mmCIF file with all atom_site columns, C-alpha atoms in Angstrom:
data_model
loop_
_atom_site.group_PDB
_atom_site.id
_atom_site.type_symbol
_atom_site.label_atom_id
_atom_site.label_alt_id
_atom_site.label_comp_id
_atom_site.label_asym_id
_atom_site.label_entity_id
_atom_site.label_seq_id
_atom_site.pdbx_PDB_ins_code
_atom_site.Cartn_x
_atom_site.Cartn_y
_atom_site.Cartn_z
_atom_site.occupancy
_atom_site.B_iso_or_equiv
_atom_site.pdbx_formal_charge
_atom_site.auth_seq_id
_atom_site.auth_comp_id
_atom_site.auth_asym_id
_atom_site.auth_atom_id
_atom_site.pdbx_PDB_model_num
ATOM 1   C CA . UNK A 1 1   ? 7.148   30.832 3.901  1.00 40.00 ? 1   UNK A CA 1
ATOM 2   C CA . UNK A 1 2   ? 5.749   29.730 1.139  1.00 41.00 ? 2   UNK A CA 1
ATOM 3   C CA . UNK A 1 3   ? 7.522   26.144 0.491  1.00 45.00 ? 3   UNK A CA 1
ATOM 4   C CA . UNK A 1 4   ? 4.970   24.427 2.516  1.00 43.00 ? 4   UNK A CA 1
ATOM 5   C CA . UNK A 1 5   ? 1.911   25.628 0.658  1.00 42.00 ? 5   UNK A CA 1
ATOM 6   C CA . UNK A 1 6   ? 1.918   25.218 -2.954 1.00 58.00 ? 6   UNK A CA 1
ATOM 7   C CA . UNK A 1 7   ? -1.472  27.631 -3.183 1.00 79.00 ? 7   UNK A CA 1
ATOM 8   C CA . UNK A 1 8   ? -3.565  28.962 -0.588 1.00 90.00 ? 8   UNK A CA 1
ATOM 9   C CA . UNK A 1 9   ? -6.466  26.928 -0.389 1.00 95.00 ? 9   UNK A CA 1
ATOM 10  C CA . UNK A 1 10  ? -10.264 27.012 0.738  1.00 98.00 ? 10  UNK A CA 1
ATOM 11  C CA . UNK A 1 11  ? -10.159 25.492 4.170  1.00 98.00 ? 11  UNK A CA 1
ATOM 12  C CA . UNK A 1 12  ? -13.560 24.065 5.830  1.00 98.00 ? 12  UNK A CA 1
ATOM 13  C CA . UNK A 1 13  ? -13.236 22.734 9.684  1.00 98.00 ? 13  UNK A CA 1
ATOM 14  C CA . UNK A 1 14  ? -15.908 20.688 10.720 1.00 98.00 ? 14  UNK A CA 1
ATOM 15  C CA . UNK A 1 15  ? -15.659 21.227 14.734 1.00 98.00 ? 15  UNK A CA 1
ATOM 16  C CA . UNK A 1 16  ? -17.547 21.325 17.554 1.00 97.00 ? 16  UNK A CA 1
ATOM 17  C CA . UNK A 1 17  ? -15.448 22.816 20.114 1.00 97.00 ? 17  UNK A CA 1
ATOM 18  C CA . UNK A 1 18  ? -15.194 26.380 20.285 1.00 96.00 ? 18  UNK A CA 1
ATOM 19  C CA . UNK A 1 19  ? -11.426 26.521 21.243 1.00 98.00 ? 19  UNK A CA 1
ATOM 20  C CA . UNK A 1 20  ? -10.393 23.908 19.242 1.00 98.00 ? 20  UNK A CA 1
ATOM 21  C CA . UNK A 1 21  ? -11.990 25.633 16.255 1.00 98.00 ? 21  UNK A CA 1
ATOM 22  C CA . UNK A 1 22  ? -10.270 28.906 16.400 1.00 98.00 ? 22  UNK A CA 1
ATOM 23  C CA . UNK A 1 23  ? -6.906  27.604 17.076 1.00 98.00 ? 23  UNK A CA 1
ATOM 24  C CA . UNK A 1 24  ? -7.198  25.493 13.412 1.00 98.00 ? 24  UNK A CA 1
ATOM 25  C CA . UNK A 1 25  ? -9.017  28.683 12.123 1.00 98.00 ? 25  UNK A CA 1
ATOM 26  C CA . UNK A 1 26  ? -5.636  30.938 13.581 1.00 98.00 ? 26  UNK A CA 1
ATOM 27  C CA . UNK A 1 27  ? -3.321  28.663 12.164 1.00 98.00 ? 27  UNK A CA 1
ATOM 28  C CA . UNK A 1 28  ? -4.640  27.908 8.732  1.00 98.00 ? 28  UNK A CA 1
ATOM 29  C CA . UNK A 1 29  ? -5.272  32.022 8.370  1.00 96.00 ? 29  UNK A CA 1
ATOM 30  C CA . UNK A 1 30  ? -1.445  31.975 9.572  1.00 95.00 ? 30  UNK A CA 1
ATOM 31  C CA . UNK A 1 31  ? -0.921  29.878 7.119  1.00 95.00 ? 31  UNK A CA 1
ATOM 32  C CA . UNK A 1 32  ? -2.584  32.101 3.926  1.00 96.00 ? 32  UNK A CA 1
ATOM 33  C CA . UNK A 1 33  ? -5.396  30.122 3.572  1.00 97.00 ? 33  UNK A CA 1
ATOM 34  C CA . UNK A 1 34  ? -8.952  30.972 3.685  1.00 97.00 ? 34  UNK A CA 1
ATOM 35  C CA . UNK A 1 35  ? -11.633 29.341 5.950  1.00 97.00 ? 35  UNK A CA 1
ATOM 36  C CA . UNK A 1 36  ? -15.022 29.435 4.186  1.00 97.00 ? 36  UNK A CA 1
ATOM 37  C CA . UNK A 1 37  ? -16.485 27.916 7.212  1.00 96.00 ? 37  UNK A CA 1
ATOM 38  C CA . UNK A 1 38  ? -16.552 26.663 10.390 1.00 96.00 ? 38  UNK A CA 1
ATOM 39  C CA . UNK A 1 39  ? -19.635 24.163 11.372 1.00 97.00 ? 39  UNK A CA 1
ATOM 40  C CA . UNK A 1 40  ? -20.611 22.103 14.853 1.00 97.00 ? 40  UNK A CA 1
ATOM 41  C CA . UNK A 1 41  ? -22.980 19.838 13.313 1.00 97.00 ? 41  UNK A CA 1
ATOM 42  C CA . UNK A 1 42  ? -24.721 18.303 10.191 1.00 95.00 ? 42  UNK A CA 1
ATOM 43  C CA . UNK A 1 43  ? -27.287 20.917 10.161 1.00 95.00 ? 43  UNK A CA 1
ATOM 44  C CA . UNK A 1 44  ? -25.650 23.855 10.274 1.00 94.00 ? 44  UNK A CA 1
ATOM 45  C CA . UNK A 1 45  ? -23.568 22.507 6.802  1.00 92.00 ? 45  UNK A CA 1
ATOM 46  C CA . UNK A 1 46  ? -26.640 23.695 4.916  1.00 88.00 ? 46  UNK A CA 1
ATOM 47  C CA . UNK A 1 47  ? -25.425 27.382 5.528  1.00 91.00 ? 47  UNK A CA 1
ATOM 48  C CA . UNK A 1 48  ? -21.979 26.169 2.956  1.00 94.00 ? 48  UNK A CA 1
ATOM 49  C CA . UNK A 1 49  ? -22.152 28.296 0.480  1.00 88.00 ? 49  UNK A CA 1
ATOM 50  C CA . UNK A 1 50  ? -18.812 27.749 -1.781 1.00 93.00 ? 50  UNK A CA 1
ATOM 51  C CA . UNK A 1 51  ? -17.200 24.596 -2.391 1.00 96.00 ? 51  UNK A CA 1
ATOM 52  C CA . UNK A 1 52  ? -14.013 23.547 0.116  1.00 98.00 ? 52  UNK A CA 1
ATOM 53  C CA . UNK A 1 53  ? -10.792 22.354 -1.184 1.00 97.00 ? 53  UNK A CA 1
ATOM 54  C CA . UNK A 1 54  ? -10.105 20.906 1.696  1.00 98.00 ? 54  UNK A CA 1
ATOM 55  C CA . UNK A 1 55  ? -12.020 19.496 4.742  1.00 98.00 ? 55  UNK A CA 1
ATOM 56  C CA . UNK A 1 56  ? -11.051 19.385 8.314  1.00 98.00 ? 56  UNK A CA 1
ATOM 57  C CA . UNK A 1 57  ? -13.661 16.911 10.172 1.00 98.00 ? 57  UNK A CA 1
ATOM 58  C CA . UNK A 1 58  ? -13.776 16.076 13.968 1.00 98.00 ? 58  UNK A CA 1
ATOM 59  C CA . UNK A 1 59  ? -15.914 12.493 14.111 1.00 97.00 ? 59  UNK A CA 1
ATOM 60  C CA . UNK A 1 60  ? -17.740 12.938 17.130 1.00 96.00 ? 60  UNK A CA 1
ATOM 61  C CA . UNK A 1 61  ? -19.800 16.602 16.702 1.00 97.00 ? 61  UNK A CA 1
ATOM 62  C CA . UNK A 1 62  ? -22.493 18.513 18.635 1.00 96.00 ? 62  UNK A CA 1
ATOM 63  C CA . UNK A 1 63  ? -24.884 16.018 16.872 1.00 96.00 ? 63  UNK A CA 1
ATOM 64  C CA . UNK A 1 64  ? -23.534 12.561 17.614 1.00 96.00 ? 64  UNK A CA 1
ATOM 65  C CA . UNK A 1 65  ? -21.207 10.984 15.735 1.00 96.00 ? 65  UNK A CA 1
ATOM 66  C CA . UNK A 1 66  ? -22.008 12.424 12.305 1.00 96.00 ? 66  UNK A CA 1
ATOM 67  C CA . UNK A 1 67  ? -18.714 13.541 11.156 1.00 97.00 ? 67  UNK A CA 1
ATOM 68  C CA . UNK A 1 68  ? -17.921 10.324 8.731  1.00 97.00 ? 68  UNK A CA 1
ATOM 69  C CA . UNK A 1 69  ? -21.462 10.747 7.363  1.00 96.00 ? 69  UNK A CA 1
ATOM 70  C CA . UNK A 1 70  ? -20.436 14.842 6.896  1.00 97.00 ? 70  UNK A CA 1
ATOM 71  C CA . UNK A 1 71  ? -17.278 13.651 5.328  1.00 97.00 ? 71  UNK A CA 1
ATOM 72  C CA . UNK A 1 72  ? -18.816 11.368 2.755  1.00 97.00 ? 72  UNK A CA 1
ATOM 73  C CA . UNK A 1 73  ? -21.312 14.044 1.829  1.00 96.00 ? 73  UNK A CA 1
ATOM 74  C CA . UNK A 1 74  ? -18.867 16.725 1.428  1.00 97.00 ? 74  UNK A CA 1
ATOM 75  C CA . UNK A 1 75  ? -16.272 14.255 -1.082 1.00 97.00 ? 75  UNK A CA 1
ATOM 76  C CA . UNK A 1 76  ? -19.818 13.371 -3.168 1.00 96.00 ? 76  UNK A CA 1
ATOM 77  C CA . UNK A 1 77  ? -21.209 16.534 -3.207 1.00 96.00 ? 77  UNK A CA 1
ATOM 78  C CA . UNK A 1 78  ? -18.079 18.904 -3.571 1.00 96.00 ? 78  UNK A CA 1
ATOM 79  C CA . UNK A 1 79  ? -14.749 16.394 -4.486 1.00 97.00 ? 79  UNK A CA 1
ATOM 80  C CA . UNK A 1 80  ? -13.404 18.089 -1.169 1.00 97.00 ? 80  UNK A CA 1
ATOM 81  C CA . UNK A 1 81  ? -10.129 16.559 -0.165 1.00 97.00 ? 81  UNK A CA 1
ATOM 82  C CA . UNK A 1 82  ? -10.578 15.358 3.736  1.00 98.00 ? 82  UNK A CA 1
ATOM 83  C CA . UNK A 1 83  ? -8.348  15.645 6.411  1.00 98.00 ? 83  UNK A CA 1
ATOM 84  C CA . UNK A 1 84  ? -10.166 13.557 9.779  1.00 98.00 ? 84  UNK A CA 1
ATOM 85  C CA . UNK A 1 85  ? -8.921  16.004 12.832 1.00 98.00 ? 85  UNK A CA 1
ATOM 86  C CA . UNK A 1 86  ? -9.648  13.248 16.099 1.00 97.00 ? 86  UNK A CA 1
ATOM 87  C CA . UNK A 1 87  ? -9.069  12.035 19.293 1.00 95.00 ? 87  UNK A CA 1
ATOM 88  C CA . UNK A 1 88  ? -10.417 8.567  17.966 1.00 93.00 ? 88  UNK A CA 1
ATOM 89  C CA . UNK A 1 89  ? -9.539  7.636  14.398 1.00 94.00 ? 89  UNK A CA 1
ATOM 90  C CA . UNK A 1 90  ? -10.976 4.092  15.306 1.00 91.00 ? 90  UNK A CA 1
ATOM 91  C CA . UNK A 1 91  ? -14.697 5.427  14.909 1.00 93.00 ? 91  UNK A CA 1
ATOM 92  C CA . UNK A 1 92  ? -14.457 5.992  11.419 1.00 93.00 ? 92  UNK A CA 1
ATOM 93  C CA . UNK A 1 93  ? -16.602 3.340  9.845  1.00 89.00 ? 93  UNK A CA 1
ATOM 94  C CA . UNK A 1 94  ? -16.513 4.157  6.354  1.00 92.00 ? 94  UNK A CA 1
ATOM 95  C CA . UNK A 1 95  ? -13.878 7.071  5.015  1.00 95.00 ? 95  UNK A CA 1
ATOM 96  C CA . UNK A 1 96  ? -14.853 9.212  2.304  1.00 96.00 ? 96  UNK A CA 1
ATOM 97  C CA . UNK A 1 97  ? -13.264 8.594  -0.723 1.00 96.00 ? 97  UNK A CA 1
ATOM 98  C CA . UNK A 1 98  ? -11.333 11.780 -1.120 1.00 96.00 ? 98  UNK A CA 1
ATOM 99  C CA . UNK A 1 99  ? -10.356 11.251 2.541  1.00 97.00 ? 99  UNK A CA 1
ATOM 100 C CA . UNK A 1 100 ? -5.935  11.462 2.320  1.00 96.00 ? 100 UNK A CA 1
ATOM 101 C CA . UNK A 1 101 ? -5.436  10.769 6.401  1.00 96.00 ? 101 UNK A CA 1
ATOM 102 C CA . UNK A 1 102 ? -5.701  11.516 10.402 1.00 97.00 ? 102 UNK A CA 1
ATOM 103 C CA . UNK A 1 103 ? -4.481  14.230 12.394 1.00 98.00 ? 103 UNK A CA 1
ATOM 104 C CA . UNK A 1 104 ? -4.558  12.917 16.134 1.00 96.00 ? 104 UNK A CA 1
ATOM 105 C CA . UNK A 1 105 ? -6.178  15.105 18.455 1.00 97.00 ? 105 UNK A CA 1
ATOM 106 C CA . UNK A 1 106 ? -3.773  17.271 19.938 1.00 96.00 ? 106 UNK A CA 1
ATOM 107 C CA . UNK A 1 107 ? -2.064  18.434 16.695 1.00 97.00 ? 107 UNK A CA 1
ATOM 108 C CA . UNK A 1 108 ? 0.446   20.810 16.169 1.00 97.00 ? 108 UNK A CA 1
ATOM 109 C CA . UNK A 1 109 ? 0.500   24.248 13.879 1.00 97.00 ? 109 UNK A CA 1
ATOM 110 C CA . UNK A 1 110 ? 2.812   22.413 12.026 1.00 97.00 ? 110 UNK A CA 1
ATOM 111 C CA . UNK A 1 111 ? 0.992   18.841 11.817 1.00 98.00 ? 111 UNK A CA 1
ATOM 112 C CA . UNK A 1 112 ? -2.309  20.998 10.243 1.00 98.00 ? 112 UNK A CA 1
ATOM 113 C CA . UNK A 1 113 ? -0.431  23.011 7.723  1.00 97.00 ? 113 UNK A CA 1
ATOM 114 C CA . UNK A 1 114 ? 1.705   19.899 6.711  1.00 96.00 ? 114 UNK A CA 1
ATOM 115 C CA . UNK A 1 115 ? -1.806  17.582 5.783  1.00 97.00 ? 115 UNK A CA 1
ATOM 116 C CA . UNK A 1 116 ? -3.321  20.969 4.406  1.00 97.00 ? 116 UNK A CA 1
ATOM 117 C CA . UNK A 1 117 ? -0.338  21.097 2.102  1.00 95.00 ? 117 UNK A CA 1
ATOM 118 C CA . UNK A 1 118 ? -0.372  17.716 1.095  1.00 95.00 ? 118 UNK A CA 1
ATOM 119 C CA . UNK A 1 119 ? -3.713  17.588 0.304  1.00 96.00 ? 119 UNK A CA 1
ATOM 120 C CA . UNK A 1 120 ? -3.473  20.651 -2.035 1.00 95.00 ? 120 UNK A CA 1
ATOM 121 C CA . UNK A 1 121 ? -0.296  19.390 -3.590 1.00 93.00 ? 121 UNK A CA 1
ATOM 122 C CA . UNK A 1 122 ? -2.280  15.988 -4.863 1.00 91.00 ? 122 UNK A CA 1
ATOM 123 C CA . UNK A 1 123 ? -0.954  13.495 -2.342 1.00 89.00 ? 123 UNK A CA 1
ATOM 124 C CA . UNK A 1 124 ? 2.143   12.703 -3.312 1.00 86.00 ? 124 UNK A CA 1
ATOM 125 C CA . UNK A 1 125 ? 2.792   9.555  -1.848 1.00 79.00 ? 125 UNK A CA 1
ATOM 126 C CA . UNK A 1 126 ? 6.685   10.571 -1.480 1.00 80.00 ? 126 UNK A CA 1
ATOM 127 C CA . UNK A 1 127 ? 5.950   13.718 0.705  1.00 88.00 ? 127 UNK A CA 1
ATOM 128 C CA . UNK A 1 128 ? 3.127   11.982 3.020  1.00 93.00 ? 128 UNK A CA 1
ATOM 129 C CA . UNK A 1 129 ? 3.747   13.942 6.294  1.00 95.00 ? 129 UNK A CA 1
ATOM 130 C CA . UNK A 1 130 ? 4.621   12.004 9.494  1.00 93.00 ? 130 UNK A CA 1
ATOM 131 C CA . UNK A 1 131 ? 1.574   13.376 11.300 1.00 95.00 ? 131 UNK A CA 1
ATOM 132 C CA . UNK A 1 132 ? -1.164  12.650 8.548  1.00 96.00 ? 132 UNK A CA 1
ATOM 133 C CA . UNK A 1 133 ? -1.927  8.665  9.338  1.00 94.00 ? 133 UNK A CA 1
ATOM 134 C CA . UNK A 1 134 ? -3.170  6.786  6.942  1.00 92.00 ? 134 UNK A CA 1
ATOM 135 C CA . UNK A 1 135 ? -6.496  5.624  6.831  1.00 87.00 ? 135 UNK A CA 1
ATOM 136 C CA . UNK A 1 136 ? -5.010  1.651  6.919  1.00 74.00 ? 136 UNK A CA 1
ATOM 137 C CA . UNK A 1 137 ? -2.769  2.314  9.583  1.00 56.00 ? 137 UNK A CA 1
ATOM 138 C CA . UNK A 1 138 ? -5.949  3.471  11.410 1.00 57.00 ? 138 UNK A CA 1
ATOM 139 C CA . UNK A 1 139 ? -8.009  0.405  10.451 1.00 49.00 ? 139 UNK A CA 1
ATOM 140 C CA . UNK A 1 140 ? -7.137  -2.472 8.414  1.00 41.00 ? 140 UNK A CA 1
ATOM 141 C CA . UNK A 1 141 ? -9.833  -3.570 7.116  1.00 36.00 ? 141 UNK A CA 1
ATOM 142 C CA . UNK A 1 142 ? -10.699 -0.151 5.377  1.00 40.00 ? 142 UNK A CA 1
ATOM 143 C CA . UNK A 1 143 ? -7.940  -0.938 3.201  1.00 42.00 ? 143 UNK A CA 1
ATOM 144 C CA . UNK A 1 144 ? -9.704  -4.035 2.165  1.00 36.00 ? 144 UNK A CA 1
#
């Protein structure tokens, strides 16, 4: 079990739909990690009250679409690793700088726990997992 995770990690899901957000929060517990949080919208972040190792963000939340802004924050303001979760990877404007990749909207159990563990494990550019896009294959010019 353990070979995919190299340590449990502190999970945050940025998600406005209710079913969507307890199927990542069932398979990341699954998985032995720990979900500090689990937020709709930019205002309810202010309730965060330990840092995240890892960020799962939707783009387009109860709000608008505020997830790139929450993504940006949350790499400045914690140095969380962020993993966009999406149905459309083309909104994202301006990626965080700690962002490692997209997880297309539907994902699999396995797709999740595969970008969780790559993002805990450093990004290792050898062991980038098939479902975890990168950002340039998303958008070339924010490889530029």
């Amino acid at each position: 079990m353990g070979a995919n995770i190299p340590t449990p990690g502190k999970i945050l899901i940025v998600e406005d739909e209710f079913l969507v957000a307890l199927q990542l929060e069932d398979i990341l517990a699954d998985g032995g990690h720990s979900v500090i949080g689990t937020f709709p919208d930019m205002a309810s972040l202010g309730r965060l009250g330990e840092a995240p190792d890892v960020a799962l963000v939707d783009l387009n939340l109860r709000d608008g679409l505020t997830g790139p802004a929450i993504a940006r924050d949350l790499s400045g303001r914690y140095g969380a690793r962020v993993i966009y979760v999406t149905a459309n990877p083309g909104q994202i404007d301006m990626p965080a700088p700690t962002a490692v990749g997209v997880v297309q909207k539907p994902f699999t159990r396995q797709a999740i726990l595969a970008a969780i563990s790559y993002a805990l494990s450093g990004c290792p550019d050898a062991v980038r997992p098939d479902a975890l896009e990168p950002l340039c294959q998303i958008k070339t010019r924010i490889c530029d």
